[in-house]
Amino acid sequence: MASKRAFGLLEPLAARRTSRSELRRTTQCQRRWSSVSQRPGSDRVHFPGAVNSKFTTALAFTRPAELEAMPTYRILDQEGVIVDKSRQPSDISSEEMVGLYKHMVSVSIMDLIMFDAQRQGKVSFYMVSAGEEGIAVGSASSLSPNDPIFAQYRETGIFQYRGFTPHDFMAQLFATTDDPGRGRNMPVHYGSTKYHIHTISSPLATQIPQASGAAYAVKMQNMHNPTDEQRVVACYFGEGAASEGDFHAALNIAATRACPVLFICRNNGYAISTPTLEQYRGDGIASRGVGYGIDTIRVDGNDILAVREVTRQARQLALEQGGRPVLIEAMSYRVSHHSTSDDSFAYRAKVEVEDWKRRDNPITRLRKYMESNSLWDESQEKELRSEARKSVLDAYRKAEKEKHPPLRSMMTDVYEELTEEQIEQMQKMKKMVERYPNEYDVTGYEGGLDGMNVDRR
Amino acid sequence: MLPRALTTTRRAYASHPPKARLNISTDYSSTPLLHHSAKSALANKELSAEARNGTTQRINLFQAINSALAHALRSDQRVLLFGEDVAFGGVFRCSMNLANEFGDDRVFNTPLSEQGIVGFAIGAAMEGMRPVAEIQFADYVYPAFDQIVNEAAKCRYRAGSNGDAQSSGGLVIRMPSGGVGHGALYHSQSPESLFTHIPGMRVVIPRSPTQAKGLLLAAIASNDPVIFMEPKILYRAAVEHVPAEAYTLPLSTAEILKEGKDVTIISYGTPLYTCQSALEAAERDLKCSVELIDLRTVYPWDRQTVMSSVRKTGRCIVVHESMVNAGVGAEVAATIQEGCFLRLEAPVQRVAGWSTHPGLAYEKFNIPDVARVYDAVKTVLEY
């Protein structure tokens, strides 16, 4: 992030899309591109917009419905068995594999506890990532810890993998004084400078063009510091978000500027209630990457080993020739409700969800593989689950008792420094509370009424 | 040979009514708002000592922007410049020669997507760069509105204690704005008030080449994201002596351009020239003394300078090009009635664009002119 990798200091109207008059008038127009010209007798078109297209006399529309869908890469089948025995997962030690498993289970246990906590009114909101733990944990395991990440809100596994403790999660979820977001964001909007993960923002897809720009910054920094670790940016989003204009703008600009960014789409089948059939036509999100000239792969998101391998190779690809974007479409099924504010049985059958839960999910698939390879057993499973539960609950109970940050946090950080107007407003609000003490409860905030005192920062 | 009717047709937008006394075109070669000598340019007390002791160049506003961009690119490796058609120099020539001097990696064209340009710029800023993103016309900024309102403005706030590493500070979004006589609906707009409703952004509008250079360099150096709106009619029209050295001018600080005792006129950007002509006529005709203030930054704005002036004069007029409804004038007027109520001798007047769209043939009746400002001075004096 900025603090780590910032450079040292070195030292008449033209209608935009129509009028050319201004352009013609300019005398110092600099010619910077070589022209594309048509050779006589060529069998190919040399239009500037399609430089290698063959002429044809056969009038035929390209019909996407008739094309084969892009294949889905996997290593393990649904029973946790390696599909191609000649291709064993090579780059992963047993300890690492068990570590990935533990991260997935920890996230799923915290999800269960916090979903219930929301139902009991302890936190205002929560979002689980059930069924998608493998995408977050598996991809994060193939990134460098220094690669900046832009996430959506269903990637708790990347925070878990990079080092978030139950205390870190709970501080944000309960908006305590230890919440870096200073009690401003809804639950699950985590962020961390230490772990190079930008703070989650609720609007969908806004993070995608930002990831392209961040990757361009990283590309420049890679270029200027060739002996440092060469980094990429990873960007996560759902298939619903890929309908937003920002997605298209992001892929196009990343392609044209050759930005080292991994676009990782979690295609979980639903955008709240809207199934993919009502979200898009065409071959998923992957086909769009091809349209933008971006190297693309589809992977089975329930197979954490496949996600890990695909991300590893995508990262290498993204650093080739100075940088380029790569799109990964990870297929999964959102076995949970969209959020605690959603009851998905209003729009899909419980039996469908149960079927997916039972038949296939990333946690059981890896567990089956580990058990059949004698890396894991029932007693280890029990111990892991009870320890994970205990550590989450301990942090939960502590966080529940914590205060919110001081009330001045309502106003600070809008600008680098408080404005004169904000200082006046904060003083007004404090006087208001003093005049009507029974109308406000300031006891839940660090410092109570004094927390409203402000200076220039 | 052209038909006679065609050869004699005058360009209506370059003329004024034959008997007009007030509504005549601004004479940029003599207006006191521009520095017509090096001495005057270097006397500016806001300049750094280096700039004051240096030389000047006589340049117009797009050249001043170009000079600021060149300095920023030269002095700080983190500065990037991009947008639609930026590489060849930009449709208004603001980025002339910069791609050649600083290379395609730092000065480049983007695809035609405003939300993409601004989103890309925010991400680059969040990873430590100081991107200057160009929106080709302010009229086309709206696809980027979500990125500006929900992202650029809120990055630092939502990141909290992570804010220094995750803010969009260093981001400047430049855009040409305002009427030029024939820009019609989609090449005339001044959408600054939309951005003044969004805490987190600084919104800056320079009035002259000198101001443009110093304010743009301050915007690029600022750790808050800045919307920088360039009055495009001034790109070529406003020519003055500008200090050759790099210098910054303070953000969120208004400037008193002319002191006066009886009426305060508050404006920014192009209408300041209209206000200057109007106050000259009013002072002559009505024997009054008018104070003229340039807000320069319209949000967060310099409330104290404005209020202390109105406390002195007791009369106040706010002038801007864009629509009067929920415009910058509404905020200024409300603040003045809250802060200076007992000192007011007359209701605050707003002289602004009407509540309509900038139709091609009607600009002279829509954008505030000298007569309307003159009449407002008369109104507050006679109230």
mmCIF file of N, CA and C in Angstrom, chain A residues 10-97:
data_model
loop_
_atom_site.group_PDB
_atom_site.id
_atom_site.type_symbol
_atom_site.label_atom_id
_atom_site.label_comp_id
_atom_site.label_asym_id
_atom_site.label_seq_id
_atom_site.Cartn_x
_atom_site.Cartn_y
_atom_site.Cartn_z
ATOM 1 N N LEU A 10 11.781 11.996 -6.875
ATOM 2 C CA LEU A 10 12.833 12.330 -7.833
ATOM 3 C C LEU A 10 12.524 13.776 -8.191
ATOM 4 N N GLU A 11 13.231 13.815 -8.718
ATOM 5 C CA GLU A 11 12.927 15.199 -9.097
ATOM 6 C C GLU A 11 11.770 15.290 -10.263
ATOM 7 N N PRO A 12 -10.977 27.411 -27.646
ATOM 8 C CA PRO A 12 -12.239 27.384 -28.363
ATOM 9 C C PRO A 12 -12.886 26.029 -28.310
ATOM 10 N N LEU A 13 -13.794 25.700 -28.423
ATOM 11 C CA LEU A 13 -14.471 24.519 -27.995
ATOM 12 C C LEU A 13 -14.355 23.431 -29.050
ATOM 13 N N ALA A 14 -13.876 22.287 -28.555
ATOM 14 C CA ALA A 14 -13.881 21.118 -29.428
ATOM 15 C C ALA A 14 -14.944 20.174 -28.911
ATOM 16 N N ALA A 15 -15.957 19.951 -29.633
ATOM 17 C CA ALA A 15 -16.988 19.017 -29.185
ATOM 18 C C ALA A 15 -16.331 17.656 -29.084
ATOM 19 N N ARG A 16 -16.578 16.995 -27.993
ATOM 20 C CA ARG A 16 -15.805 15.815 -27.678
ATOM 21 C C ARG A 16 -15.908 14.729 -28.731
ATOM 22 N N ARG A 17 -17.125 14.402 -29.080
ATOM 23 C CA ARG A 17 -17.256 13.235 -29.936
ATOM 24 C C ARG A 17 -17.628 13.625 -31.351
ATOM 25 N N THR A 18 -17.728 14.952 -31.615
ATOM 26 C CA THR A 18 -18.196 15.336 -32.934
ATOM 27 C C THR A 18 -17.240 16.285 -33.619
ATOM 28 N N SER A 19 -17.139 17.501 -33.093
ATOM 29 C CA SER A 19 -16.418 18.538 -33.827
ATOM 30 C C SER A 19 -14.934 18.229 -33.980
ATOM 31 N N ARG A 20 -14.459 18.439 -35.160
ATOM 32 C CA ARG A 20 -13.040 18.227 -35.423
ATOM 33 C C ARG A 20 -12.334 19.554 -35.677
ATOM 34 N N SER A 21 -13.137 20.625 -35.669
ATOM 35 C CA SER A 21 -12.557 21.901 -36.098
ATOM 36 C C SER A 21 -11.379 22.305 -35.222
ATOM 37 N N GLU A 22 -11.536 22.124 -33.927
ATOM 38 C CA GLU A 22 -10.468 22.515 -33.014
ATOM 39 C C GLU A 22 -9.227 21.670 -33.262
ATOM 40 N N LEU A 23 -9.464 20.402 -33.494
ATOM 41 C CA LEU A 23 -8.336 19.502 -33.702
ATOM 42 C C LEU A 23 -7.558 19.901 -34.955
ATOM 43 N N ARG A 24 -8.302 20.286 -35.997
ATOM 44 C CA ARG A 24 -7.637 20.663 -37.237
ATOM 45 C C ARG A 24 -6.814 21.929 -37.060
ATOM 46 N N ARG A 25 -7.323 22.801 -36.192
ATOM 47 C CA ARG A 25 -6.652 24.073 -36.018
ATOM 48 C C ARG A 25 -5.311 23.936 -35.298
ATOM 49 N N THR A 26 -5.185 22.889 -34.514
ATOM 50 C CA THR A 26 -3.966 22.779 -33.724
ATOM 51 C C THR A 26 -2.789 22.510 -34.638
ATOM 52 N N THR A 27 -1.749 23.234 -34.404
ATOM 53 C CA THR A 27 -0.605 23.135 -35.300
ATOM 54 C C THR A 27 0.435 22.162 -34.778
ATOM 55 N N GLN A 28 0.390 21.917 -33.470
ATOM 56 C CA GLN A 28 1.454 21.101 -32.893
ATOM 57 C C GLN A 28 1.006 19.687 -32.573
ATOM 58 N N CYS A 29 0.007 19.210 -33.342
ATOM 59 C CA CYS A 29 -0.472 17.851 -33.113
ATOM 60 C C CYS A 29 0.699 16.879 -33.264
ATOM 61 N N GLN A 30 0.924 16.099 -32.221
ATOM 62 C CA GLN A 30 2.064 15.190 -32.265
ATOM 63 C C GLN A 30 1.623 13.828 -32.792
ATOM 64 N N ARG A 31 2.303 13.335 -33.785
ATOM 65 C CA ARG A 31 1.966 12.035 -34.332
ATOM 66 C C ARG A 31 2.715 10.978 -33.539
ATOM 67 N N ARG A 32 1.967 10.112 -32.893
ATOM 68 C CA ARG A 32 2.614 9.218 -31.949
ATOM 69 C C ARG A 32 2.376 7.751 -32.272
ATOM 70 N N TRP A 33 1.499 7.456 -33.219
ATOM 71 C CA TRP A 33 1.207 6.048 -33.504
ATOM 72 C C TRP A 33 1.508 5.766 -34.978
ATOM 73 N N SER A 34 1.899 4.562 -35.279
ATOM 74 C CA SER A 34 2.079 4.200 -36.684
ATOM 75 C C SER A 34 0.720 3.852 -37.278
ATOM 76 N N SER A 35 0.533 4.197 -38.523
ATOM 77 C CA SER A 35 -0.767 3.999 -39.147
ATOM 78 C C SER A 35 -0.939 2.565 -39.620
ATOM 79 N N VAL A 36 -2.193 2.145 -39.685
ATOM 80 C CA VAL A 36 -2.517 0.846 -40.254
ATOM 81 C C VAL A 36 -2.997 1.115 -41.680
ATOM 82 N N SER A 37 -2.382 0.481 -42.664
ATOM 83 C CA SER A 37 -2.849 0.717 -44.029
ATOM 84 C C SER A 37 -3.160 -0.606 -44.715
ATOM 85 N N GLN A 38 -3.984 -0.538 -45.736
ATOM 86 C CA GLN A 38 -4.451 -1.726 -46.433
ATOM 87 C C GLN A 38 -3.499 -2.041 -47.593
ATOM 88 N N ARG A 39 -2.994 -3.268 -47.630
ATOM 89 C CA ARG A 39 -2.153 -3.655 -48.773
ATOM 90 C C ARG A 39 -3.041 -4.151 -49.899
ATOM 91 N N PRO A 40 -2.719 -3.743 -51.142
ATOM 92 C CA PRO A 40 -3.564 -4.213 -52.252
ATOM 93 C C PRO A 40 -3.487 -5.737 -52.375
ATOM 94 N N GLY A 41 -4.629 -6.386 -52.620
ATOM 95 C CA GLY A 41 -4.652 -7.824 -52.848
ATOM 96 C C GLY A 41 -4.586 -8.668 -51.593
ATOM 97 N N SER A 42 -4.585 -8.072 -50.436
ATOM 98 C CA SER A 42 -4.480 -8.837 -49.193
ATOM 99 C C SER A 42 -5.763 -9.629 -48.951
ATOM 100 N N ASP A 43 -5.638 -10.799 -48.315
ATOM 101 C CA ASP A 43 -6.832 -11.582 -47.981
ATOM 102 C C ASP A 43 -7.348 -11.207 -46.597
ATOM 103 N N ARG A 44 -6.719 -10.233 -45.981
ATOM 104 C CA ARG A 44 -7.110 -9.851 -44.627
ATOM 105 C C ARG A 44 -7.449 -8.379 -44.543
ATOM 106 N N VAL A 45 -8.325 -8.099 -43.616
ATOM 107 C CA VAL A 45 -8.699 -6.708 -43.364
ATOM 108 C C VAL A 45 -7.616 -6.061 -42.521
ATOM 109 N N HIS A 46 -7.284 -4.855 -42.879
ATOM 110 C CA HIS A 46 -6.370 -4.112 -42.009
ATOM 111 C C HIS A 46 -7.019 -2.821 -41.554
ATOM 112 N N PHE A 47 -8.245 -2.969 -41.067
ATOM 113 C CA PHE A 47 -8.880 -1.816 -40.431
ATOM 114 C C PHE A 47 -8.143 -1.535 -39.132
ATOM 115 N N PRO A 48 -8.137 -0.282 -38.701
ATOM 116 C CA PRO A 48 -7.482 -0.002 -37.413
ATOM 117 C C PRO A 48 -8.147 -0.776 -36.266
ATOM 118 N N GLY A 49 -9.428 -1.055 -36.410
ATOM 119 C CA GLY A 49 -10.141 -1.711 -35.306
ATOM 120 C C GLY A 49 -10.176 -3.219 -35.402
ATOM 121 N N ALA A 50 -9.646 -3.811 -36.452
ATOM 122 C CA ALA A 50 -9.625 -5.275 -36.598
ATOM 123 C C ALA A 50 -8.495 -5.591 -37.558
ATOM 124 N N VAL A 51 -7.286 -5.704 -37.022
ATOM 125 C CA VAL A 51 -6.109 -5.644 -37.875
ATOM 126 C C VAL A 51 -5.749 -6.977 -38.528
ATOM 127 N N ASN A 52 -6.420 -8.042 -38.160
ATOM 128 C CA ASN A 52 -6.026 -9.318 -38.766
ATOM 129 C C ASN A 52 -7.242 -10.185 -39.071
ATOM 130 N N SER A 53 -8.261 -9.577 -39.620
ATOM 131 C CA SER A 53 -9.495 -10.303 -39.894
ATOM 132 C C SER A 53 -9.524 -10.716 -41.359
ATOM 133 N N LYS A 54 -9.764 -12.013 -41.604
ATOM 134 C CA LYS A 54 -9.811 -12.519 -42.980
ATOM 135 C C LYS A 54 -11.089 -12.069 -43.673
ATOM 136 N N PHE A 55 -10.984 -11.771 -44.962
ATOM 137 C CA PHE A 55 -12.190 -11.550 -45.752
ATOM 138 C C PHE A 55 -12.882 -12.880 -45.977
ATOM 139 N N THR A 56 -14.187 -12.852 -46.101
ATOM 140 C CA THR A 56 -14.917 -14.065 -46.429
ATOM 141 C C THR A 56 -16.112 -13.707 -47.291
ATOM 142 N N THR A 57 -16.556 -14.662 -48.103
ATOM 143 C CA THR A 57 -17.793 -14.453 -48.871
ATOM 144 C C THR A 57 -18.939 -15.242 -48.241
ATOM 145 N N ALA A 58 -18.640 -15.993 -47.194
ATOM 146 C CA ALA A 58 -19.692 -16.752 -46.515
ATOM 147 C C ALA A 58 -20.311 -15.872 -45.430
ATOM 148 N N LEU A 59 -21.629 -15.597 -45.595
ATOM 149 C CA LEU A 59 -22.289 -14.753 -44.607
ATOM 150 C C LEU A 59 -22.756 -15.630 -43.453
ATOM 151 N N ALA A 60 -22.069 -15.561 -42.355
ATOM 152 C CA ALA A 60 -22.441 -16.419 -41.224
ATOM 153 C C ALA A 60 -22.294 -15.629 -39.934
ATOM 154 N N PHE A 61 -23.351 -15.631 -39.134
ATOM 155 C CA PHE A 61 -23.273 -14.999 -37.827
ATOM 156 C C PHE A 61 -22.551 -15.939 -36.866
ATOM 157 N N THR A 62 -21.784 -15.363 -36.004
ATOM 158 C CA THR A 62 -21.210 -16.168 -34.932
ATOM 159 C C THR A 62 -22.291 -16.344 -33.870
ATOM 160 N N ARG A 63 -22.635 -17.597 -33.578
ATOM 161 C CA ARG A 63 -23.744 -17.838 -32.650
ATOM 162 C C ARG A 63 -23.193 -18.466 -31.368
ATOM 163 N N PRO A 64 -23.127 -17.651 -30.330
ATOM 164 C CA PRO A 64 -22.481 -18.134 -29.098
ATOM 165 C C PRO A 64 -23.139 -19.393 -28.540
ATOM 166 N N ALA A 65 -24.439 -19.544 -28.754
ATOM 167 C CA ALA A 65 -25.124 -20.710 -28.191
ATOM 168 C C ALA A 65 -24.595 -22.006 -28.811
ATOM 169 N N GLU A 66 -24.006 -21.896 -30.000
ATOM 170 C CA GLU A 66 -23.515 -23.108 -30.671
ATOM 171 C C GLU A 66 -22.066 -23.430 -30.312
ATOM 172 N N LEU A 67 -21.437 -22.514 -29.585
ATOM 173 C CA LEU A 67 -20.043 -22.762 -29.219
ATOM 174 C C LEU A 67 -19.984 -23.611 -27.952
ATOM 175 N N GLU A 68 -18.945 -24.378 -27.847
ATOM 176 C CA GLU A 68 -18.699 -25.179 -26.645
ATOM 177 C C GLU A 68 -18.409 -24.243 -25.464
ATOM 178 N N ALA A 69 -18.969 -24.523 -24.302
ATOM 179 C CA ALA A 69 -18.676 -23.694 -23.133
ATOM 180 C C ALA A 69 -17.218 -23.873 -22.742
ATOM 181 N N MET A 70 -16.645 -22.827 -22.169
ATOM 182 C CA MET A 70 -15.260 -22.918 -21.712
ATOM 183 C C MET A 70 -15.166 -23.973 -20.610
ATOM 184 N N PRO A 71 -14.172 -24.842 -20.652
ATOM 185 C CA PRO A 71 -14.114 -25.931 -19.668
ATOM 186 C C PRO A 71 -13.787 -25.408 -18.262
ATOM 187 N N THR A 72 -14.035 -26.254 -17.261
ATOM 188 C CA THR A 72 -13.782 -25.900 -15.863
ATOM 189 C C THR A 72 -12.654 -26.770 -15.334
ATOM 190 N N TYR A 73 -11.585 -26.127 -14.935
ATOM 191 C CA TYR A 73 -10.416 -26.879 -14.471
ATOM 192 C C TYR A 73 -10.647 -27.409 -13.062
ATOM 193 N N ARG A 74 -10.291 -28.683 -12.851
ATOM 194 C CA ARG A 74 -10.331 -29.223 -11.497
ATOM 195 C C ARG A 74 -9.193 -30.208 -11.303
ATOM 196 N N ILE A 75 -8.851 -30.438 -10.044
ATOM 197 C CA ILE A 75 -7.863 -31.448 -9.682
ATOM 198 C C ILE A 75 -8.569 -32.592 -8.968
ATOM 199 N N LEU A 76 -9.437 -32.202 -8.003
ATOM 200 C CA LEU A 76 -10.174 -33.198 -7.218
ATOM 201 C C LEU A 76 -11.588 -33.333 -7.750
ATOM 202 N N ASP A 77 -12.133 -34.554 -7.710
ATOM 203 C CA ASP A 77 -13.550 -34.678 -8.026
ATOM 204 C C ASP A 77 -14.365 -34.456 -6.751
ATOM 205 N N GLN A 78 -15.669 -34.647 -6.861
ATOM 206 C CA GLN A 78 -16.528 -34.315 -5.717
ATOM 207 C C GLN A 78 -16.264 -35.211 -4.516
ATOM 208 N N GLU A 79 -15.640 -36.357 -4.775
ATOM 209 C CA GLU A 79 -15.343 -37.271 -3.664
ATOM 210 C C GLU A 79 -13.941 -37.032 -3.094
ATOM 211 N N GLY A 80 -13.301 -35.977 -3.556
ATOM 212 C CA GLY A 80 -11.967 -35.675 -3.045
ATOM 213 C C GLY A 80 -10.895 -36.587 -3.617
ATOM 214 N N VAL A 81 -11.176 -37.155 -4.801
ATOM 215 C CA VAL A 81 -10.210 -38.051 -5.432
ATOM 216 C C VAL A 81 -9.553 -37.304 -6.593
ATOM 217 N N ILE A 82 -8.239 -37.497 -6.744
ATOM 218 C CA ILE A 82 -7.541 -36.836 -7.830
ATOM 219 C C ILE A 82 -7.996 -37.423 -9.164
ATOM 220 N N VAL A 83 -8.448 -36.548 -10.058
ATOM 221 C CA VAL A 83 -9.060 -37.007 -11.299
ATOM 222 C C VAL A 83 -8.006 -37.578 -12.237
ATOM 223 N N ASP A 84 -6.934 -36.830 -12.409
ATOM 224 C CA ASP A 84 -5.865 -37.271 -13.294
ATOM 225 C C ASP A 84 -4.682 -37.701 -12.425
ATOM 226 N N LYS A 85 -4.551 -39.022 -12.293
ATOM 227 C CA LYS A 85 -3.561 -39.546 -11.338
ATOM 228 C C LYS A 85 -2.126 -39.118 -11.700
ATOM 229 N N SER A 86 -1.935 -38.777 -12.976
ATOM 230 C CA SER A 86 -0.585 -38.380 -13.376
ATOM 231 C C SER A 86 -0.277 -36.942 -12.951
ATOM 232 N N ARG A 87 -1.303 -36.241 -12.470
ATOM 233 C CA ARG A 87 -1.093 -34.834 -12.062
ATOM 234 C C ARG A 87 -1.449 -34.665 -10.594
ATOM 235 N N GLN A 88 -0.505 -35.020 -9.742
ATOM 236 C CA GLN A 88 -0.677 -34.838 -8.310
ATOM 237 C C GLN A 88 -0.436 -33.370 -7.972
ATOM 238 N N PRO A 89 -1.113 -32.859 -6.945
ATOM 239 C CA PRO A 89 -0.795 -31.490 -6.508
ATOM 240 C C PRO A 89 0.643 -31.447 -6.019
ATOM 241 N N SER A 90 1.482 -30.715 -6.709
ATOM 242 C CA SER A 90 2.918 -30.846 -6.496
ATOM 243 C C SER A 90 3.497 -29.830 -5.531
ATOM 244 N N ASP A 91 2.941 -28.634 -5.550
ATOM 245 C CA ASP A 91 3.647 -27.548 -4.871
ATOM 246 C C ASP A 91 3.188 -27.358 -3.433
ATOM 247 N N ILE A 92 2.504 -28.304 -2.874
ATOM 248 C CA ILE A 92 1.920 -28.064 -1.559
ATOM 249 C C ILE A 92 2.324 -29.159 -0.575
ATOM 250 N N SER A 93 2.835 -28.722 0.586
ATOM 251 C CA SER A 93 3.218 -29.686 1.613
ATOM 252 C C SER A 93 1.973 -30.111 2.391
ATOM 253 N N SER A 94 2.110 -31.200 3.120
ATOM 254 C CA SER A 94 0.982 -31.668 3.919
ATOM 255 C C SER A 94 0.570 -30.622 4.942
ATOM 256 N N GLU A 95 1.586 -29.972 5.542
ATOM 257 C CA GLU A 95 1.264 -28.953 6.567
ATOM 258 C C GLU A 95 0.474 -27.801 5.939
ATOM 259 N N GLU A 96 0.937 -27.402 4.758
ATOM 260 C CA GLU A 96 0.225 -26.306 4.095
ATOM 261 C C GLU A 96 -1.219 -26.697 3.790
ATOM 262 N N MET A 97 -1.391 -27.923 3.331
ATOM 263 C CA MET A 97 -2.730 -28.363 2.969
ATOM 264 C C MET A 97 -3.633 -28.368 4.196
#
